mmCIF file of C-alpha atoms in Angstrom:
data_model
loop_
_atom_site.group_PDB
_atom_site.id
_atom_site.type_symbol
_atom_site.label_atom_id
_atom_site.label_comp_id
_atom_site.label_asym_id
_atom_site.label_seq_id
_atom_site.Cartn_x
_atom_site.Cartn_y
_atom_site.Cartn_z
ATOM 1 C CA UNK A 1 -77.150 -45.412 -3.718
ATOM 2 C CA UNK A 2 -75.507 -47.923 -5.887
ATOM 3 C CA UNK A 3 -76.415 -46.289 -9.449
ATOM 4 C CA UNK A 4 -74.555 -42.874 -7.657
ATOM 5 C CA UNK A 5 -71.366 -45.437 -6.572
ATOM 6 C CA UNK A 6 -71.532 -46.859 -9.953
ATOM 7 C CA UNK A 7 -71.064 -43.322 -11.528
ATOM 8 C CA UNK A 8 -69.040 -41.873 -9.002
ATOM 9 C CA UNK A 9 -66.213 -44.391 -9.032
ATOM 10 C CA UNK A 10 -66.850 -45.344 -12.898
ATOM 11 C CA UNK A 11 -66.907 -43.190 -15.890
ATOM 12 C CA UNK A 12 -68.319 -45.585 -18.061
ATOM 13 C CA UNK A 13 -71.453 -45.594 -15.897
ATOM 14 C CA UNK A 14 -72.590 -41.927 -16.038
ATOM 15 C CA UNK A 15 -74.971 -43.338 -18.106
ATOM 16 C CA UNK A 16 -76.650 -46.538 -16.346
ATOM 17 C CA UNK A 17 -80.351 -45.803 -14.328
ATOM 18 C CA UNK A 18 -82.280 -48.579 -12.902
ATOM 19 C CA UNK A 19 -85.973 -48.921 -13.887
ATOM 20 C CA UNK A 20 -88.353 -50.893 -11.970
ATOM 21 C CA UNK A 21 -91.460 -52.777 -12.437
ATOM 22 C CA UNK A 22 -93.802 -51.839 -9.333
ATOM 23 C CA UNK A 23 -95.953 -54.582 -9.949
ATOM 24 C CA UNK A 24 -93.380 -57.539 -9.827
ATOM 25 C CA UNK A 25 -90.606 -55.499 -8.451
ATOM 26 C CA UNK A 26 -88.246 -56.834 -11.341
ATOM 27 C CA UNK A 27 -85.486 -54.132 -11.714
ATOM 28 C CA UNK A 28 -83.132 -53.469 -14.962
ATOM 29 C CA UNK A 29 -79.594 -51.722 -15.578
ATOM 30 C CA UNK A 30 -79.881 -50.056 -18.439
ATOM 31 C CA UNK A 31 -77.637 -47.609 -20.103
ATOM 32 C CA UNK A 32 -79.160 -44.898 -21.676
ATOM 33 C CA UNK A 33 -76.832 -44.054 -24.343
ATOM 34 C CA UNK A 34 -77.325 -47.567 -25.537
ATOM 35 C CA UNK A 35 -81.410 -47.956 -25.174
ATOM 36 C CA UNK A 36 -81.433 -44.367 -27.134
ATOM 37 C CA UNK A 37 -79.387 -45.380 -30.194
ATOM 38 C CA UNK A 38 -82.108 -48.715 -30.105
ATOM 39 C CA UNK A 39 -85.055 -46.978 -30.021
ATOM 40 C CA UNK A 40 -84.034 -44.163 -32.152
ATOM 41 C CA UNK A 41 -82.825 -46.882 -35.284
ATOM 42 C CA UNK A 42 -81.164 -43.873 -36.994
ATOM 43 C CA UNK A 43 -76.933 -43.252 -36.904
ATOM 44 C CA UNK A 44 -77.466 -39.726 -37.753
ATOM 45 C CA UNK A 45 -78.536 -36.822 -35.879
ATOM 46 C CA UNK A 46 -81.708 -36.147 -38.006
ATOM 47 C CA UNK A 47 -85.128 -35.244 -36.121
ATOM 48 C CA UNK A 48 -84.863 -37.632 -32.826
ATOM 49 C CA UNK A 49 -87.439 -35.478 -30.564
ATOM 50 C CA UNK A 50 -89.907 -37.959 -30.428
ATOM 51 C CA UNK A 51 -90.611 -41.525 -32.006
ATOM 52 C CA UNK A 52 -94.534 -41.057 -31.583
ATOM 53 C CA UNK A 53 -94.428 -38.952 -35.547
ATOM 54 C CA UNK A 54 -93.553 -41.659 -36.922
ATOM 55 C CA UNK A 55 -96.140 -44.673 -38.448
ATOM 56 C CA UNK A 56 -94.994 -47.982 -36.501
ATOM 57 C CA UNK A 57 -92.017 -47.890 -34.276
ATOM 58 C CA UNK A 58 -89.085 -50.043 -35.722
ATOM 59 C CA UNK A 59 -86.140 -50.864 -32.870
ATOM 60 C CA UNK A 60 -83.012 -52.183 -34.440
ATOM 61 C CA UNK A 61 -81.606 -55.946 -33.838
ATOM 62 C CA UNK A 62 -84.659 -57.241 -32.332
ATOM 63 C CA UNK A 63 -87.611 -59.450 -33.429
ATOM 64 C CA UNK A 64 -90.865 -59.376 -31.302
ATOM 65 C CA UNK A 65 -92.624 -62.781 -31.644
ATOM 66 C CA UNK A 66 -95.989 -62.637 -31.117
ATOM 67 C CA UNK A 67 -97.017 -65.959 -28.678
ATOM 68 C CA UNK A 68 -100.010 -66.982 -31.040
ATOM 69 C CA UNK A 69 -100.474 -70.478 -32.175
ATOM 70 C CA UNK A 70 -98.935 -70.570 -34.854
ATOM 71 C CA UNK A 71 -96.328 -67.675 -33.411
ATOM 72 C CA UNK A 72 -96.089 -64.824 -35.547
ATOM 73 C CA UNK A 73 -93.384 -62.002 -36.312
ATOM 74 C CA UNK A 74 -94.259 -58.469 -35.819
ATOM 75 C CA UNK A 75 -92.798 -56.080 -37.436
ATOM 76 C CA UNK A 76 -92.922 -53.337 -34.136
ATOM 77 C CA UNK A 77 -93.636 -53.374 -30.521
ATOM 78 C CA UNK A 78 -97.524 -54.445 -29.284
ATOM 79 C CA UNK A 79 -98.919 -50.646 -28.793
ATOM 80 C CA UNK A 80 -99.771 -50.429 -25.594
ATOM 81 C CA UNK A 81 -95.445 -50.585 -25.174
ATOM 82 C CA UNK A 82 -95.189 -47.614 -27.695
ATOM 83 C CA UNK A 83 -95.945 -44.859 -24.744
ATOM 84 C CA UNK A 84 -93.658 -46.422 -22.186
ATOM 85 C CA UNK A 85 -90.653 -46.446 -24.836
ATOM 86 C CA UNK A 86 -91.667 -42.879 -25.673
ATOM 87 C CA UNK A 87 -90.610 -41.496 -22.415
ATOM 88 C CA UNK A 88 -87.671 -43.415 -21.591
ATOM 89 C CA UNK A 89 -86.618 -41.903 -24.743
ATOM 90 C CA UNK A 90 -87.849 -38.445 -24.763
ATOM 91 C CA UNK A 91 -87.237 -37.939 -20.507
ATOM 92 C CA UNK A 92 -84.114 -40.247 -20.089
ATOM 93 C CA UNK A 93 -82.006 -41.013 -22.877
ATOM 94 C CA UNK A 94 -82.642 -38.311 -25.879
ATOM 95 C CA UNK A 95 -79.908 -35.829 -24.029
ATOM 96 C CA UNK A 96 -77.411 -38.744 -23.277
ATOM 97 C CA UNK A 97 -77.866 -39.818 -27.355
ATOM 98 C CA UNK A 98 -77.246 -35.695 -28.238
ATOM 99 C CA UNK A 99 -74.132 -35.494 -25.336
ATOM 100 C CA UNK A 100 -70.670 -36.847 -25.703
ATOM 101 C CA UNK A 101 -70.213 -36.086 -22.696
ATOM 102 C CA UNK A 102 -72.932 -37.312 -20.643
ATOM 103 C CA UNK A 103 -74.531 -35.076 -17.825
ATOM 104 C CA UNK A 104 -75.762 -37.142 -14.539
ATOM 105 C CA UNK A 105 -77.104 -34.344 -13.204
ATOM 106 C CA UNK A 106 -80.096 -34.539 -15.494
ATOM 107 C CA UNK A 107 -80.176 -38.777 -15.733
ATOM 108 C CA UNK A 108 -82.469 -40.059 -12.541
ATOM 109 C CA UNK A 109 -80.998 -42.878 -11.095
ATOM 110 C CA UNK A 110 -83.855 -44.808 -10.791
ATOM 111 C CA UNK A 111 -87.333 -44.629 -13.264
ATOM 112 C CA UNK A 112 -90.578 -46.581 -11.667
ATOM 113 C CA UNK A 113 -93.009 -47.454 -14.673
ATOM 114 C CA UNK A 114 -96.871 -46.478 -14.176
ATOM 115 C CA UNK A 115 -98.069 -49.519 -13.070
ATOM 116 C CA UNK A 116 -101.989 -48.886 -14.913
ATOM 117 C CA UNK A 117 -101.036 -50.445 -18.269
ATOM 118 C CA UNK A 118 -98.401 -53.395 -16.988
ATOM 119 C CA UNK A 119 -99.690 -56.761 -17.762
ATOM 120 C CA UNK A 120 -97.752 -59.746 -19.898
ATOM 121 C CA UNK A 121 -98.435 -58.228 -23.150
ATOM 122 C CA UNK A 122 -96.251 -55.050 -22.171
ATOM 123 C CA UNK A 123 -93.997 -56.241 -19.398
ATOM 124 C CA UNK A 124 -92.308 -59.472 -21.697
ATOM 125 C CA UNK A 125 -91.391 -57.252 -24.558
ATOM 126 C CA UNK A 126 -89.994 -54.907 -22.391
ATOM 127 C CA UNK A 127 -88.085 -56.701 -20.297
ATOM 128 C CA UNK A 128 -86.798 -58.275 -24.016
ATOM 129 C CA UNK A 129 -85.837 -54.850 -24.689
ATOM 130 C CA UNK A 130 -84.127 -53.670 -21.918
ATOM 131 C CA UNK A 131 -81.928 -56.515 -21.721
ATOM 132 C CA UNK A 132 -81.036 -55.872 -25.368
ATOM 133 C CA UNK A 133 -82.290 -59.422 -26.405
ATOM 134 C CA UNK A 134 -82.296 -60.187 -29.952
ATOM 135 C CA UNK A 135 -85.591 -61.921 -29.452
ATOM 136 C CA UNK A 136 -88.612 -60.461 -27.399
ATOM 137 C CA UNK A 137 -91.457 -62.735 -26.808
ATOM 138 C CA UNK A 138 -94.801 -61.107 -26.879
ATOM 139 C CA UNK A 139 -97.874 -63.216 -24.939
ATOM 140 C CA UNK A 140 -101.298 -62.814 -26.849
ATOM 141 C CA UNK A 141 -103.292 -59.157 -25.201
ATOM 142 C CA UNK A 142 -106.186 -61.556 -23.817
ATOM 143 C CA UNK A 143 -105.394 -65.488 -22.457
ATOM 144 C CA UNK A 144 -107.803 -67.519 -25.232
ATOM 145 C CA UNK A 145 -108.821 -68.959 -22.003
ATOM 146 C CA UNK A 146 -109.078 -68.600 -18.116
ATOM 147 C CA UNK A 147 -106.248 -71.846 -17.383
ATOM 148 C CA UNK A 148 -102.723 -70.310 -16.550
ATOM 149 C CA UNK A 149 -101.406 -69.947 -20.045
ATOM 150 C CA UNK A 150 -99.022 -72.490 -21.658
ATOM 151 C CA UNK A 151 -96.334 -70.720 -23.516
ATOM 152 C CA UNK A 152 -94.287 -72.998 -26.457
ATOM 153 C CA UNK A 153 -95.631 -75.878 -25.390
ATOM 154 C CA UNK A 154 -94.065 -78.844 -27.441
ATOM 155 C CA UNK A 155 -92.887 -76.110 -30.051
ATOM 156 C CA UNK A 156 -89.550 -76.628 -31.812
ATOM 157 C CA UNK A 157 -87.085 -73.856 -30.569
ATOM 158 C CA UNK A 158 -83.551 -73.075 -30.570
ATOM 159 C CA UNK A 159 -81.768 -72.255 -27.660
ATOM 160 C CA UNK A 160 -78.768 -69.959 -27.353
ATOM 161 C CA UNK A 161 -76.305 -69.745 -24.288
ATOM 162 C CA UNK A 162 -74.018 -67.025 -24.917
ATOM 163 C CA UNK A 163 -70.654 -67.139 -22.441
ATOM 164 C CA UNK A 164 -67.923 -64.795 -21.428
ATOM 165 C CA UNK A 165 -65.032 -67.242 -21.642
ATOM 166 C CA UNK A 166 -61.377 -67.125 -20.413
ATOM 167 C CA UNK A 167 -59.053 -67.934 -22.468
ATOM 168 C CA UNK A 168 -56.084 -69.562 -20.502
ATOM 169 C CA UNK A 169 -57.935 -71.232 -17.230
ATOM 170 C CA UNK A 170 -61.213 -70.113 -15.114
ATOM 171 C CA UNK A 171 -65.167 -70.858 -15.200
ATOM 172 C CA UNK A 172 -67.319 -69.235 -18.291
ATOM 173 C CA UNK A 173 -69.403 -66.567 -17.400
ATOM 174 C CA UNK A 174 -72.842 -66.115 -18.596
ATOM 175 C CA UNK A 175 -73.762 -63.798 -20.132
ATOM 176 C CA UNK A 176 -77.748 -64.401 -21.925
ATOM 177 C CA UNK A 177 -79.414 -67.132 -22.474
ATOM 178 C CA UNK A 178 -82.381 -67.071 -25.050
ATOM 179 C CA UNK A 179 -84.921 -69.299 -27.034
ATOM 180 C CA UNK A 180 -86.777 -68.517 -30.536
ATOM 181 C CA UNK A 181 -89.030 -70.520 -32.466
ATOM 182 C CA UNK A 182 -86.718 -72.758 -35.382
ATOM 183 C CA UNK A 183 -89.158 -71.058 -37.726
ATOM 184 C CA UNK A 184 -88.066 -67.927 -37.599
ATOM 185 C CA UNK A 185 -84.123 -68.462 -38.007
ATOM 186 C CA UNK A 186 -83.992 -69.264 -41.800
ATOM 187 C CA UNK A 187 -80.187 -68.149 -43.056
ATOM 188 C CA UNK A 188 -81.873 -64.735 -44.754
ATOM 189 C CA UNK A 189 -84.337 -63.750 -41.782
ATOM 190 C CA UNK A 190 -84.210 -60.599 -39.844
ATOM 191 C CA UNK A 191 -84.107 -63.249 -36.739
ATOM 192 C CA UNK A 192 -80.921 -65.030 -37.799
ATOM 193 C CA UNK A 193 -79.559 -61.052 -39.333
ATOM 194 C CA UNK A 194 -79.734 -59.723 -35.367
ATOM 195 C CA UNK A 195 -78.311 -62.875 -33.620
ATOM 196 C CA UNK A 196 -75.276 -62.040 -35.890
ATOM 197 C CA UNK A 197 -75.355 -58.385 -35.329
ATOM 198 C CA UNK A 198 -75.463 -59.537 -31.605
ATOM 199 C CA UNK A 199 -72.219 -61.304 -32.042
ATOM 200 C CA UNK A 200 -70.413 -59.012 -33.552
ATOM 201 C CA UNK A 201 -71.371 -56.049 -31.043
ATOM 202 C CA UNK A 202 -70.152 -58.220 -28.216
ATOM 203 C CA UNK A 203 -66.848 -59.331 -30.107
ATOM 204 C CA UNK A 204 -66.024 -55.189 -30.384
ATOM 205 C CA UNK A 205 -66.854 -55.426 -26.746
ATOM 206 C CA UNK A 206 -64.527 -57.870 -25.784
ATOM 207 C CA UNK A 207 -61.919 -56.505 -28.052
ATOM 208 C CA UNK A 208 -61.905 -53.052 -26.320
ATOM 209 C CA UNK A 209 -61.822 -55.125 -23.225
ATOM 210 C CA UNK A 210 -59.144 -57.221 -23.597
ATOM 211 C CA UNK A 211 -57.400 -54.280 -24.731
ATOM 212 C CA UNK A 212 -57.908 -52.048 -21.985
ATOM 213 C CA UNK A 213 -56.841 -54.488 -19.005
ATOM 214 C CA UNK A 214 -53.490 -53.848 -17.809
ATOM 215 C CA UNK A 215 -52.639 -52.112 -20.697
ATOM 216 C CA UNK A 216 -53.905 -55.771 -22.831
ATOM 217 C CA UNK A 217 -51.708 -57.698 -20.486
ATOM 218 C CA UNK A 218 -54.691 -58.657 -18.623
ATOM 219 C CA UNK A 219 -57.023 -61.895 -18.580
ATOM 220 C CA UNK A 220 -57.978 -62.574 -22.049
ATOM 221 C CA UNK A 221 -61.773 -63.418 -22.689
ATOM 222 C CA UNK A 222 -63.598 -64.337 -25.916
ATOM 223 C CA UNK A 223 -67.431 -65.027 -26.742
ATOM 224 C CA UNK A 224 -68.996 -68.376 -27.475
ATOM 225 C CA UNK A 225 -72.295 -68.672 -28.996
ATOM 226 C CA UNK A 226 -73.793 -72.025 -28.398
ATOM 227 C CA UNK A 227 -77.202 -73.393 -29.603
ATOM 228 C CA UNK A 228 -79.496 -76.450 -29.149
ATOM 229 C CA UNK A 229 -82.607 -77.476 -30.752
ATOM 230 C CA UNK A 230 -84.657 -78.518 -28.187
ATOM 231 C CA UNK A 231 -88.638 -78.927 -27.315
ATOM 232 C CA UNK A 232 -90.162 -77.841 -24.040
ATOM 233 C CA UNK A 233 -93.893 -78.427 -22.496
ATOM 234 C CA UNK A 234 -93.919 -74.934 -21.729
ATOM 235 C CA UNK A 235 -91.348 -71.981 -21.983
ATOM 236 C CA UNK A 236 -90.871 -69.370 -18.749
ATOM 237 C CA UNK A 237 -90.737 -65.978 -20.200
#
């Protein structure tokens, strides 16, 4: 009911659906147009049937950090993700990428994931994914032990509060909030190249919106990016 308010009374929501997690019940927003274009990586419309043909899926703006000790960089998804992604591309947002005009009709408003493969190594990385994070953590396939795993412990990390700010009076509103390993964020790494192409999507964002309330005459917002270095006994993920 509210995914068919949200589109009936907002335009720019034809293309949001919901997708839920059975097993933890954790539900997600996500707008297909958007998670396409991600999983897709291409700006064209060359062959976008299916991401399966091709060797190693490669989703733009985000690094998947694998929880190891020491953590390591992947370069795609952990594969038991790949057939998940697969059909909320193929089934959900292929015709929304292919539409200017997006159809509803065809869009479910709500997708429940088959609950056989969930566990950590999928459900982290996902979640990471569909909440367009520039960083998806990745917990190790098997525990190296039968304890309650201990994520980051003592690890040097950064971590990144990103706000939705007014700029003449009012409270900041938060938008993400995000850690990643200081290794990873050298000034040339793909880490540090997809915070800033994080920033600068949200700044068109806020731009068009700015622009678009009460003709720009509106509450004026900007984005602040703000970071720590900090070191945790264990990180929630």
């Amino acid at each position: 009911m509210l995914i068919a308010n949200l589109r009936k009374n907002c335009t720019a929501c034809a293309p949001i659906f919901a997708v839920v997690d059975p097993t933890t019940e954790d539900t997600f927003f996500v707008n297909a147009q958007l998670l396409a274009r991600k999983l897709s990586n291409r700006s064209t419309n060359e062959d976008r049937k299916s991401l399966v043909n091709r060797s190693g899926l490669i989703l733009e703006n985000v690094t998947f950090v694998l929880l190891d000790e020491p953590p390591q960089a992947l370069e795609s998804p952990p594969e038991p993700l790949e057939p998940i992604l697969e059909r909320l591309y193929v089934e959900l947002c292929l015709s929304s990428l292919e539409s200017s005009h997006t159809s509803t009709a065809s869009l479910p408003e709500l997708v429940l994931l088959p609950s056989d493969n969930l566990n950590p190594h999928v459900q982290v990385p996902l979640a990471g994914i569909l909440l367009d994070y520039p960083i998806a953590y990745v917990p190790m396939p098997k525990p190296r032990s039968h304890d309650t795993p201990s994520y980051l412990n003592r690890h040097a990390l950064y971590a990144f509060d990103i706000c939705l700010r007014p700029l003449r009076t009012g409270d900041a509103l938060e938008l993400m909030k995000f850690s990643c390993p200081a290794e990873f964020l050298a000034p040339e790494s793909s880490t540090t190249r997809n915070l800033n192409a994080l920033r600068e999507q949200l700044e068109v964002v806020i731009q068009n919106l700015n622009s678009n309330i009460d003709g720009g005459d509106g509450p004026q917002w900007e984005i602040v990016f703000s970071h720590s270095r900090i070191t945790m006994d264990r990180v929630a993920l």
